[in-house]
PDB file of C-alpha atoms in Angstrom:
ATOM      1  CA  UNK A 195      72.133  57.600  63.741  1.00 56.00           C
ATOM      2  CA  UNK A 196      74.834  59.220  62.035  1.00 63.00           C
ATOM      3  CA  UNK A 197      76.893  56.769  60.060  1.00 70.00           C
ATOM      4  CA  UNK A 198      80.367  58.724  60.727  1.00 76.00           C
ATOM      5  CA  UNK A 199      79.783  59.218  64.667  1.00 76.00           C
ATOM      6  CA  UNK A 200      79.037  55.153  64.906  1.00 77.00           C
ATOM      7  CA  UNK A 201      82.444  54.554  62.529  1.00 79.00           C
ATOM      8  CA  UNK A 202      84.952  56.783  64.842  1.00 83.00           C
ATOM      9  CA  UNK A 203      83.220  55.538  68.054  1.00 82.00           C
ATOM     10  CA  UNK A 204      84.142  51.510  66.971  1.00 81.00           C
ATOM     11  CA  UNK A 205      87.571  52.725  65.588  1.00 87.00           C
ATOM     12  CA  UNK A 206      87.822  54.253  68.693  1.00 88.00           C
ATOM     13  CA  UNK A 207      87.008  51.358  70.934  1.00 85.00           C
ATOM     14  CA  UNK A 208      88.735  49.467  68.621  1.00 87.00           C
ATOM     15  CA  UNK A 209      92.038  51.215  69.165  1.00 91.00           C
ATOM     16  CA  UNK A 210      91.440  50.807  72.665  1.00 91.00           C
ATOM     17  CA  UNK A 211      90.948  47.087  72.612  1.00 88.00           C
ATOM     18  CA  UNK A 212      93.974  46.812  70.728  1.00 91.00           C
ATOM     19  CA  UNK A 213      96.174  48.969  73.373  1.00 94.00           C
ATOM     20  CA  UNK A 214      94.953  46.647  76.173  1.00 91.00           C
ATOM     21  CA  UNK A 215      96.021  43.730  73.619  1.00 90.00           C
ATOM     22  CA  UNK A 216      99.685  44.886  73.152  1.00 94.00           C
ATOM     23  CA  UNK A 217      99.814  45.549  77.019  1.00 93.00           C
ATOM     24  CA  UNK A 218      99.391  42.163  77.672  1.00 91.00           C
ATOM     25  CA  UNK A 219     101.458  40.961  74.918  1.00 90.00           C
ATOM     26  CA  UNK A 220     104.435  43.228  76.453  1.00 92.00           C
ATOM     27  CA  UNK A 221     104.111  41.859  79.502  1.00 91.00           C
ATOM     28  CA  UNK A 222     102.976  45.254  81.077  1.00 92.00           C
ATOM     29  CA  UNK A 223      99.771  43.987  81.946  1.00 89.00           C
ATOM     30  CA  UNK A 224     100.127  40.610  83.341  1.00 89.00           C
ATOM     31  CA  UNK A 225      97.252  38.194  84.913  1.00 85.00           C
ATOM     32  CA  UNK A 226      97.957  40.144  88.247  1.00 90.00           C
ATOM     33  CA  UNK A 227      97.704  43.431  86.800  1.00 88.00           C
ATOM     34  CA  UNK A 228      94.657  42.205  84.740  1.00 84.00           C
ATOM     35  CA  UNK A 229      93.053  41.162  88.177  1.00 84.00           C
ATOM     36  CA  UNK A 230      93.657  44.563  89.535  1.00 90.00           C
ATOM     37  CA  UNK A 231      92.613  46.124  86.591  1.00 88.00           C
ATOM     38  CA  UNK A 232      89.177  43.638  86.467  1.00 84.00           C
ATOM     39  CA  UNK A 233      88.668  44.863  90.285  1.00 87.00           C
ATOM     40  CA  UNK A 234      89.010  48.737  89.774  1.00 91.00           C
ATOM     41  CA  UNK A 235      86.562  48.452  86.987  1.00 88.00           C
ATOM     42  CA  UNK A 236      84.040  46.755  88.383  1.00 84.00           C
ATOM     43  CA  UNK A 237      84.488  48.372  91.965  1.00 90.00           C
ATOM     44  CA  UNK A 238      85.463  51.978  91.283  1.00 93.00           C
ATOM     45  CA  UNK A 239      85.266  52.836  87.581  1.00 91.00           C
ATOM     46  CA  UNK A 240      82.021  51.956  86.315  1.00 88.00           C
ATOM     47  CA  UNK A 241      80.155  52.479  89.307  1.00 91.00           C
ATOM     48  CA  UNK A 242      81.060  56.337  89.190  1.00 93.00           C
ATOM     49  CA  UNK A 243      80.103  56.563  85.464  1.00 88.00           C
ATOM     50  CA  UNK A 244      76.618  54.815  86.499  1.00 87.00           C
ATOM     51  CA  UNK A 245      76.169  57.448  88.828  1.00 90.00           C
ATOM     52  CA  UNK A 246      77.691  60.517  86.825  1.00 88.00           C
ATOM     53  CA  UNK A 247      74.899  59.864  84.421  1.00 82.00           C
ATOM     54  CA  UNK A 248      72.587  59.834  86.666  1.00 82.00           C
ATOM     55  CA  UNK A 249      73.671  63.479  87.859  1.00 83.00           C
ATOM     56  CA  UNK A 250      73.575  64.814  84.433  1.00 76.00           C
ATOM     57  CA  UNK A 251      70.180  66.887  83.549  1.00 74.00           C
ATOM     58  CA  UNK A 252      67.853  64.308  82.267  1.00 69.00           C
ATOM     59  CA  UNK A 253      64.032  64.979  80.851  1.00 69.00           C
ATOM     60  CA  UNK A 254      61.078  64.787  83.193  1.00 68.00           C
ATOM     61  CA  UNK A 255      59.796  61.059  81.769  1.00 83.00           C
ATOM     62  CA  UNK A 256      63.145  59.191  82.213  1.00 85.00           C
ATOM     63  CA  UNK A 257      62.138  57.332  85.547  1.00 84.00           C
ATOM     64  CA  UNK A 258      58.715  55.875  83.353  1.00 89.00           C
ATOM     65  CA  UNK A 259      60.753  54.892  80.955  1.00 92.00           C
ATOM     66  CA  UNK A 260      63.507  53.224  83.054  1.00 92.00           C
ATOM     67  CA  UNK A 261      60.528  51.250  84.410  1.00 92.00           C
ATOM     68  CA  UNK A 262      59.762  49.879  81.190  1.00 94.00           C
ATOM     69  CA  UNK A 263      63.160  49.241  80.324  1.00 95.00           C
ATOM     70  CA  UNK A 264      63.362  47.162  83.381  1.00 94.00           C
ATOM     71  CA  UNK A 265      60.307  45.284  82.518  1.00 96.00           C
ATOM     72  CA  UNK A 266      61.210  44.867  79.018  1.00 96.00           C
ATOM     73  CA  UNK A 267      64.973  43.316  80.410  1.00 96.00           C
ATOM     74  CA  UNK A 268      62.699  41.095  82.500  1.00 97.00           C
ATOM     75  CA  UNK A 269      60.950  39.587  80.021  1.00 97.00           C
ATOM     76  CA  UNK A 270      64.033  38.868  77.881  1.00 97.00           C
ATOM     77  CA  UNK A 271      65.357  37.519  80.765  1.00 97.00           C
ATOM     78  CA  UNK A 272      63.020  35.310  80.832  1.00 97.00           C
ATOM     79  CA  UNK A 273      62.629  34.305  77.199  1.00 97.00           C
ATOM     80  CA  UNK A 274      66.693  33.300  77.510  1.00 97.00           C
ATOM     81  CA  UNK A 275      65.964  30.966  80.523  1.00 96.00           C
ATOM     82  CA  UNK A 276      62.851  29.127  78.259  1.00 96.00           C
ATOM     83  CA  UNK A 277      65.520  29.078  75.311  1.00 96.00           C
ATOM     84  CA  UNK A 278      68.011  27.213  77.521  1.00 95.00           C
ATOM     85  CA  UNK A 279      65.582  24.543  78.298  1.00 94.00           C
ATOM     86  CA  UNK A 280      65.697  23.639  74.850  1.00 95.00           C
ATOM     87  CA  UNK A 281      68.051  24.839  72.341  1.00 94.00           C
ATOM     88  CA  UNK A 282      71.469  23.036  73.798  1.00 94.00           C
ATOM     89  CA  UNK A 283      70.288  19.551  74.999  1.00 93.00           C
ATOM     90  CA  UNK A 284      71.993  17.885  71.826  1.00 93.00           C
ATOM     91  CA  UNK A 285      75.264  19.876  73.044  1.00 94.00           C
ATOM     92  CA  UNK A 286      78.236  17.952  75.171  1.00 93.00           C
ATOM     93  CA  UNK A 287      77.432  18.757  78.992  1.00 91.00           C
ATOM     94  CA  UNK A 288      80.667  20.992  79.448  1.00 91.00           C
ATOM     95  CA  UNK A 289      79.581  23.006  76.062  1.00 94.00           C
ATOM     96  CA  UNK A 290      75.804  23.113  76.895  1.00 94.00           C
ATOM     97  CA  UNK A 291      76.629  24.557  80.439  1.00 93.00           C
ATOM     98  CA  UNK A 292      78.869  27.551  78.542  1.00 94.00           C
ATOM     99  CA  UNK A 293      76.175  28.179  76.227  1.00 96.00           C
ATOM    100  CA  UNK A 294      73.210  28.559  78.615  1.00 96.00           C
ATOM    101  CA  UNK A 295      75.397  30.665  80.679  1.00 95.00           C
ATOM    102  CA  UNK A 296      76.344  32.944  77.410  1.00 96.00           C
ATOM    103  CA  UNK A 297      72.800  32.887  76.814  1.00 96.00           C
ATOM    104  CA  UNK A 298      71.761  34.847  79.945  1.00 96.00           C
ATOM    105  CA  UNK A 299      74.599  36.935  79.993  1.00 93.00           C
ATOM    106  CA  UNK A 300      76.563  39.150  77.848  1.00 93.00           C
ATOM    107  CA  UNK A 301      79.760  41.865  78.478  1.00 89.00           C
ATOM    108  CA  UNK A 302      77.408  44.492  78.602  1.00 89.00           C
ATOM    109  CA  UNK A 303      78.970  45.754  81.920  1.00 82.00           C
ATOM    110  CA  UNK A 304      82.178  46.293  80.460  1.00 81.00           C
ATOM    111  CA  UNK A 305      81.571  47.293  76.508  1.00 86.00           C
ATOM    112  CA  UNK A 306      77.633  47.941  76.632  1.00 88.00           C
ATOM    113  CA  UNK A 307      77.914  50.934  79.017  1.00 87.00           C
ATOM    114  CA  UNK A 308      80.961  52.571  76.793  1.00 88.00           C
ATOM    115  CA  UNK A 309      78.786  51.915  73.698  1.00 90.00           C
ATOM    116  CA  UNK A 310      75.765  53.359  75.006  1.00 91.00           C
ATOM    117  CA  UNK A 311      77.393  56.439  76.712  1.00 88.00           C
ATOM    118  CA  UNK A 312      79.080  56.862  73.674  1.00 87.00           C
ATOM    119  CA  UNK A 313      75.736  56.733  71.053  1.00 89.00           C
ATOM    120  CA  UNK A 314      73.186  58.015  73.409  1.00 90.00           C
ATOM    121  CA  UNK A 315      75.102  59.784  75.881  1.00 89.00           C
ATOM    122  CA  UNK A 316      74.682  60.342  79.662  1.00 88.00           C
ATOM    123  CA  UNK A 317      71.039  59.536  78.955  1.00 90.00           C
ATOM    124  CA  UNK A 318      71.963  56.040  77.261  1.00 92.00           C
ATOM    125  CA  UNK A 319      74.538  55.246  79.897  1.00 90.00           C
ATOM    126  CA  UNK A 320      71.745  55.260  82.507  1.00 91.00           C
ATOM    127  CA  UNK A 321      68.897  53.568  80.549  1.00 94.00           C
ATOM    128  CA  UNK A 322      71.788  50.546  79.874  1.00 94.00           C
ATOM    129  CA  UNK A 323      72.358  50.573  83.514  1.00 90.00           C
ATOM    130  CA  UNK A 324      68.948  49.768  84.309  1.00 92.00           C
ATOM    131  CA  UNK A 325      68.976  47.419  81.473  1.00 95.00           C
ATOM    132  CA  UNK A 326      71.422  45.562  83.032  1.00 92.00           C
ATOM    133  CA  UNK A 327      70.034  44.701  86.497  1.00 90.00           C
ATOM    134  CA  UNK A 328      68.200  41.491  85.716  1.00 91.00           C
ATOM    135  CA  UNK A 329      71.009  40.280  83.801  1.00 91.00           C
ATOM    136  CA  UNK A 330      73.005  40.692  86.976  1.00 86.00           C
ATOM    137  CA  UNK A 331      70.137  38.843  88.880  1.00 85.00           C
ATOM    138  CA  UNK A 332      70.281  36.144  87.017  1.00 89.00           C
ATOM    139  CA  UNK A 333      73.956  35.656  85.937  1.00 86.00           C
ATOM    140  CA  UNK A 334      74.849  35.184  89.746  1.00 79.00           C
ATOM    141  CA  UNK A 335      71.931  32.787  90.366  1.00 79.00           C
ATOM    142  CA  UNK A 336      70.564  30.621  87.732  1.00 85.00           C
ATOM    143  CA  UNK A 337      73.873  31.597  85.688  1.00 85.00           C
ATOM    144  CA  UNK A 338      76.028  30.086  88.098  1.00 80.00           C
ATOM    145  CA  UNK A 339      73.926  27.013  88.960  1.00 82.00           C
ATOM    146  CA  UNK A 340      74.567  25.953  85.652  1.00 86.00           C
ATOM    147  CA  UNK A 341      78.330  25.290  86.537  1.00 82.00           C
ATOM    148  CA  UNK A 342      77.619  24.251  90.015  1.00 74.00           C
ATOM    149  CA  UNK A 343      76.341  21.046  90.826  1.00 60.00           C
ATOM    150  CA  UNK A 344      75.807  21.827  94.353  1.00 55.00           C
ATOM    151  CA  UNK A 345      72.872  24.128  94.967  1.00 57.00           C
ATOM    152  CA  UNK A 346      73.437  27.850  95.270  1.00 58.00           C
ATOM    153  CA  UNK A 347      72.820  29.267  98.574  1.00 68.00           C
ATOM    154  CA  UNK A 348      69.765  31.711  97.287  1.00 70.00           C
ATOM    155  CA  UNK A 349      70.090  34.211 100.609  1.00 76.00           C
ATOM    156  CA  UNK A 350      73.708  34.395  99.921  1.00 75.00           C
ATOM    157  CA  UNK A 351      73.487  34.943  96.011  1.00 71.00           C
ATOM    158  CA  UNK A 352      70.779  37.575  96.628  1.00 73.00           C
ATOM    159  CA  UNK A 353      72.682  39.807  98.747  1.00 79.00           C
ATOM    160  CA  UNK A 354      75.772  39.760  96.615  1.00 76.00           C
ATOM    161  CA  UNK A 355      73.701  40.933  93.680  1.00 73.00           C
ATOM    162  CA  UNK A 356      71.869  43.528  95.587  1.00 80.00           C
ATOM    163  CA  UNK A 357      75.083  44.534  97.080  1.00 85.00           C
ATOM    164  CA  UNK A 358      76.940  44.944  93.866  1.00 82.00           C
ATOM    165  CA  UNK A 359      78.835  48.337  93.406  1.00 88.00           C
ATOM    166  CA  UNK A 360      77.252  48.806  90.029  1.00 84.00           C
ATOM    167  CA  UNK A 361      73.855  48.470  91.360  1.00 84.00           C
ATOM    168  CA  UNK A 362      74.620  50.357  94.360  1.00 89.00           C
ATOM    169  CA  UNK A 363      75.199  53.175  92.612  1.00 90.00           C
ATOM    170  CA  UNK A 364      72.066  52.920  90.440  1.00 86.00           C
ATOM    171  CA  UNK A 365      70.195  52.720  93.932  1.00 88.00           C
ATOM    172  CA  UNK A 366      72.251  56.413  95.173  1.00 91.00           C
ATOM    173  CA  UNK A 367      71.687  57.723  91.403  1.00 87.00           C
ATOM    174  CA  UNK A 368      67.899  57.171  91.511  1.00 85.00           C
ATOM    175  CA  UNK A 369      67.601  58.339  95.007  1.00 88.00           C
ATOM    176  CA  UNK A 370      69.787  61.595  93.763  1.00 87.00           C
ATOM    177  CA  UNK A 371      67.213  61.986  90.922  1.00 81.00           C
ATOM    178  CA  UNK A 372      63.865  61.375  92.644  1.00 80.00           C
ATOM    179  CA  UNK A 373      64.661  63.891  95.666  1.00 84.00           C
ATOM    180  CA  UNK A 374      66.151  66.234  93.330  1.00 80.00           C
ATOM    181  CA  UNK A 375      69.396  66.149  95.541  1.00 85.00           C
ATOM    182  CA  UNK A 376      72.277  68.534  94.553  1.00 85.00           C
ATOM    183  CA  UNK A 377      75.659  67.377  95.639  1.00 89.00           C
ATOM    184  CA  UNK A 378      78.779  69.408  96.388  1.00 92.00           C
ATOM    185  CA  UNK A 379      80.312  70.704  93.300  1.00 92.00           C
ATOM    186  CA  UNK A 380      83.725  69.168  94.290  1.00 94.00           C
ATOM    187  CA  UNK A 381      82.048  65.678  94.929  1.00 93.00           C
ATOM    188  CA  UNK A 382      80.416  65.647  91.117  1.00 92.00           C
ATOM    189  CA  UNK A 383      83.253  66.668  89.424  1.00 94.00           C
ATOM    190  CA  UNK A 384      85.520  63.884  91.755  1.00 96.00           C
ATOM    191  CA  UNK A 385      82.958  61.346  90.171  1.00 94.00           C
ATOM    192  CA  UNK A 386      82.784  62.470  87.324  1.00 91.00           C
ATOM    193  CA  UNK A 387      86.816  62.456  86.688  1.00 94.00           C
ATOM    194  CA  UNK A 388      86.496  59.057  88.068  1.00 95.00           C
ATOM    195  CA  UNK A 389      83.953  57.698  85.842  1.00 90.00           C
ATOM    196  CA  UNK A 390      85.653  59.335  82.480  1.00 89.00           C
ATOM    197  CA  UNK A 391      87.992  56.596  82.706  1.00 90.00           C
ATOM    198  CA  UNK A 392      85.416  54.216  81.882  1.00 86.00           C
ATOM    199  CA  UNK A 393      85.715  53.204  77.893  1.00 84.00           C
ATOM    200  CA  UNK A 394      89.584  53.303  78.188  1.00 89.00           C
ATOM    201  CA  UNK A 395      90.055  51.048  81.286  1.00 90.00           C
ATOM    202  CA  UNK A 396      87.157  48.660  80.367  1.00 84.00           C
ATOM    203  CA  UNK A 397      88.429  48.188  76.423  1.00 85.00           C
ATOM    204  CA  UNK A 398      91.736  47.928  77.781  1.00 90.00           C
ATOM    205  CA  UNK A 399      90.275  44.914  80.042  1.00 84.00           C
ATOM    206  CA  UNK A 400      88.870  43.624  76.790  1.00 81.00           C
ATOM    207  CA  UNK A 401      91.892  43.680  74.980  1.00 86.00           C
ATOM    208  CA  UNK A 402      93.795  41.167  77.512  1.00 85.00           C
ATOM    209  CA  UNK A 403      91.075  38.685  77.231  1.00 78.00           C
ATOM    210  CA  UNK A 404      91.641  38.878  73.242  1.00 78.00           C
ATOM    211  CA  UNK A 405      95.258  38.072  73.653  1.00 82.00           C
ATOM    212  CA  UNK A 406      94.995  34.824  75.673  1.00 73.00           C
ATOM    213  CA  UNK A 407      93.967  32.861  72.770  1.00 72.00           C
ATOM    214  CA  UNK A 408      95.737  32.037  69.448  1.00 73.00           C
ATOM    215  CA  UNK A 409      93.649  33.395  66.608  1.00 71.00           C
ATOM    216  CA  UNK A 410      93.698  30.357  64.623  1.00 71.00           C
ATOM    217  CA  UNK A 411      91.476  28.388  67.450  1.00 73.00           C
ATOM    218  CA  UNK A 412      88.675  30.968  67.371  1.00 78.00           C
ATOM    219  CA  UNK A 413      86.475  30.153  64.327  1.00 84.00           C
ATOM    220  CA  UNK A 414      84.531  26.949  64.395  1.00 88.00           C
ATOM    221  CA  UNK A 415      80.870  25.737  63.121  1.00 91.00           C
ATOM    222  CA  UNK A 416      79.623  26.006  66.891  1.00 93.00           C
ATOM    223  CA  UNK A 417      81.502  29.349  67.560  1.00 93.00           C
ATOM    224  CA  UNK A 418      80.228  31.276  64.488  1.00 95.00           C
ATOM    225  CA  UNK A 419      76.761  29.911  65.252  1.00 96.00           C
ATOM    226  CA  UNK A 420      76.449  30.925  68.847  1.00 96.00           C
ATOM    227  CA  UNK A 421      77.726  34.539  67.546  1.00 96.00           C
ATOM    228  CA  UNK A 422      74.952  34.798  64.899  1.00 97.00           C
ATOM    229  CA  UNK A 423      72.502  33.623  67.733  1.00 97.00           C
ATOM    230  CA  UNK A 424      73.937  36.439  69.943  1.00 97.00           C
ATOM    231  CA  UNK A 425      74.551  39.011  67.863  1.00 97.00           C
ATOM    232  CA  UNK A 426      71.746  38.840  65.609  1.00 96.00           C
ATOM    233  CA  UNK A 427      68.718  36.737  66.128  1.00 97.00           C
ATOM    234  CA  UNK A 428      68.481  37.931  70.412  1.00 97.00           C
ATOM    235  CA  UNK A 429      68.489  41.498  69.405  1.00 97.00           C
ATOM    236  CA  UNK A 430      65.962  41.113  66.948  1.00 97.00           C
ATOM    237  CA  UNK A 431      64.168  39.151  69.330  1.00 97.00           C
ATOM    238  CA  UNK A 432      64.297  42.040  72.085  1.00 96.00           C
ATOM    239  CA  UNK A 433      63.498  44.838  69.024  1.00 96.00           C
ATOM    240  CA  UNK A 434      60.123  42.631  69.264  1.00 96.00           C
ATOM    241  CA  UNK A 435      59.821  42.991  72.822  1.00 96.00           C
ATOM    242  CA  UNK A 436      60.334  46.519  73.033  1.00 94.00           C
ATOM    243  CA  UNK A 437      57.418  47.057  70.466  1.00 93.00           C
ATOM    244  CA  UNK A 438      55.089  44.431  72.141  1.00 94.00           C
ATOM    245  CA  UNK A 439      55.305  46.624  75.526  1.00 92.00           C
ATOM    246  CA  UNK A 440      55.670  50.174  74.096  1.00 86.00           C
ATOM    247  CA  UNK A 441      56.210  53.066  76.406  1.00 83.00           C
ATOM    248  CA  UNK A 442      59.788  53.838  75.468  1.00 88.00           C
ATOM    249  CA  UNK A 443      61.371  56.595  73.606  1.00 89.00           C
ATOM    250  CA  UNK A 444      64.129  55.835  70.786  1.00 92.00           C
ATOM    251  CA  UNK A 445      67.165  56.081  72.897  1.00 93.00           C
ATOM    252  CA  UNK A 446      65.423  53.667  75.343  1.00 94.00           C
ATOM    253  CA  UNK A 447      64.765  51.116  72.956  1.00 95.00           C
ATOM    254  CA  UNK A 448      67.869  51.479  70.816  1.00 94.00           C
ATOM    255  CA  UNK A 449      69.609  50.657  74.018  1.00 95.00           C
ATOM    256  CA  UNK A 450      67.653  47.919  75.003  1.00 96.00           C
ATOM    257  CA  UNK A 451      68.261  46.294  71.623  1.00 96.00           C
ATOM    258  CA  UNK A 452      72.081  47.151  71.675  1.00 95.00           C
ATOM    259  CA  UNK A 453      72.828  46.014  74.883  1.00 96.00           C
ATOM    260  CA  UNK A 454      70.741  42.390  73.871  1.00 97.00           C
ATOM    261  CA  UNK A 455      73.367  42.308  70.936  1.00 96.00           C
ATOM    262  CA  UNK A 456      76.119  42.328  73.228  1.00 95.00           C
ATOM    263  CA  UNK A 457      79.096  39.562  72.693  1.00 93.00           C
ATOM    264  CA  UNK A 458      79.860  36.820  75.507  1.00 93.00           C
ATOM    265  CA  UNK A 459      80.848  37.600  78.625  1.00 89.00           C
ATOM    266  CA  UNK A 460      84.518  36.710  79.734  1.00 81.00           C
ATOM    267  CA  UNK A 461      83.126  35.800  83.086  1.00 82.00           C
ATOM    268  CA  UNK A 462      81.587  32.141  81.155  1.00 88.00           C
ATOM    269  CA  UNK A 463      85.814  31.358  80.482  1.00 81.00           C
ATOM    270  CA  UNK A 464      86.418  32.076  84.063  1.00 76.00           C
ATOM    271  CA  UNK A 465      83.595  29.897  85.750  1.00 80.00           C
ATOM    272  CA  UNK A 466      84.425  27.083  82.929  1.00 84.00           C
ATOM    273  CA  UNK A 467      87.522  27.106  84.115  1.00 76.00           C
ATOM    274  CA  UNK A 468      86.826  26.958  87.845  1.00 75.00           C
ATOM    275  CA  UNK A 469      84.327  24.117  87.755  1.00 76.00           C
ATOM    276  CA  UNK A 470      85.819  21.806  84.806  1.00 77.00           C
ATOM    277  CA  UNK A 471      83.785  22.766  82.344  1.00 83.00           C
ATOM    278  CA  UNK A 472      84.624  23.443  78.436  1.00 87.00           C
ATOM    279  CA  UNK A 473      86.615  26.699  79.076  1.00 82.00           C
ATOM    280  CA  UNK A 474      88.426  26.629  75.589  1.00 86.00           C
ATOM    281  CA  UNK A 475      85.105  26.680  74.225  1.00 91.00           C
ATOM    282  CA  UNK A 476      84.032  29.424  76.409  1.00 89.00           C
ATOM    283  CA  UNK A 477      86.904  31.489  75.534  1.00 85.00           C
ATOM    284  CA  UNK A 478      86.476  30.867  71.724  1.00 89.00           C
ATOM    285  CA  UNK A 479      82.673  32.143  72.209  1.00 92.00           C
ATOM    286  CA  UNK A 480      83.854  35.130  73.815  1.00 88.00           C
ATOM    287  CA  UNK A 481      86.727  36.084  71.815  1.00 87.00           C
ATOM    288  CA  UNK A 482      84.860  35.673  68.400  1.00 91.00           C
ATOM    289  CA  UNK A 483      81.723  37.217  69.281  1.00 92.00           C
ATOM    290  CA  UNK A 484      83.520  40.121  70.991  1.00 89.00           C
ATOM    291  CA  UNK A 485      85.472  40.651  67.328  1.00 87.00           C
ATOM    292  CA  UNK A 486      82.302  40.370  65.651  1.00 92.00           C
ATOM    293  CA  UNK A 487      80.319  42.420  67.671  1.00 91.00           C
ATOM    294  CA  UNK A 488      82.396  45.488  66.574  1.00 88.00           C
ATOM    295  CA  UNK A 489      80.830  45.200  63.032  1.00 91.00           C
ATOM    296  CA  UNK A 490      77.053  43.906  64.281  1.00 94.00           C
ATOM    297  CA  UNK A 491      76.972  46.943  67.133  1.00 92.00           C
ATOM    298  CA  UNK A 492      77.365  49.791  65.144  1.00 90.00           C
ATOM    299  CA  UNK A 493      74.615  48.282  62.228  1.00 90.00           C
ATOM    300  CA  UNK A 494      71.905  47.527  64.852  1.00 92.00           C
ATOM    301  CA  UNK A 495      72.698  51.401  66.127  1.00 88.00           C
ATOM    302  CA  UNK A 496      72.355  52.420  62.248  1.00 86.00           C
ATOM    303  CA  UNK A 497      69.370  49.988  61.697  1.00 88.00           C
ATOM    304  CA  UNK A 498      67.405  51.613  65.057  1.00 86.00           C
ATOM    305  CA  UNK A 499      68.424  55.121  64.506  1.00 73.00           C
TER     306      UNK A 499
END
């Protein structure tokens, strides 16, 4: 992997994040604007970006590798669930819930897709979208149950997950790939133009999150240890899983490791605030791990090659 290419990508993403932070600080993007931007990214821009990657010319063995990536992602999620049973029992209950959620979930949907596409191209974006399927299933079922005392409606949760716009985009994209469907040129161009907004808008959104917390409150022993765990140890574990399972090309392995090394998800702070857990602690984990990931992500990309 070209170190200069990685450096350029990270500097670009950092400047986009900084732009989002300034937009929030200046009041151009307020809380309502942030909510609208989130909905726009989740429901329109990211799905179009995923669909765009499926419509790009890809190799013949892509579907087989997608299956291996999906298997690896399910195995990794299973390991997360085991770790959550033993690692965080000594923490206060509010922090324990946050740490458990931030282990099974990451910011891969917002930060991971632009990185995967920037480093590995359309194929990387497709692999990243497939890798995120188990995480979306677990975070909206087991993940929400960490915060809510009442039982989660499994049927409603499954319906919500399976009809998530990003998964619908994968269904449509995979169908086009398997059936060799050629969409009209104007439709492909429309999807492409919308999908091309993904990196800028999602990085703006990350920047608005960073703007909400004073820098002086970010660094403490727990947030640093979590960041080492999330950004360093978990990707190393994912690398081991990929080697054991085998059957992946270098791009598939790289995407699996890099997506595992994504920072804590912004939804952790949202759930913690909504269900009376430790919201300030969750925000610290999200922001510090996001900032440190600007260093660790290119390191993992370069190490894997």
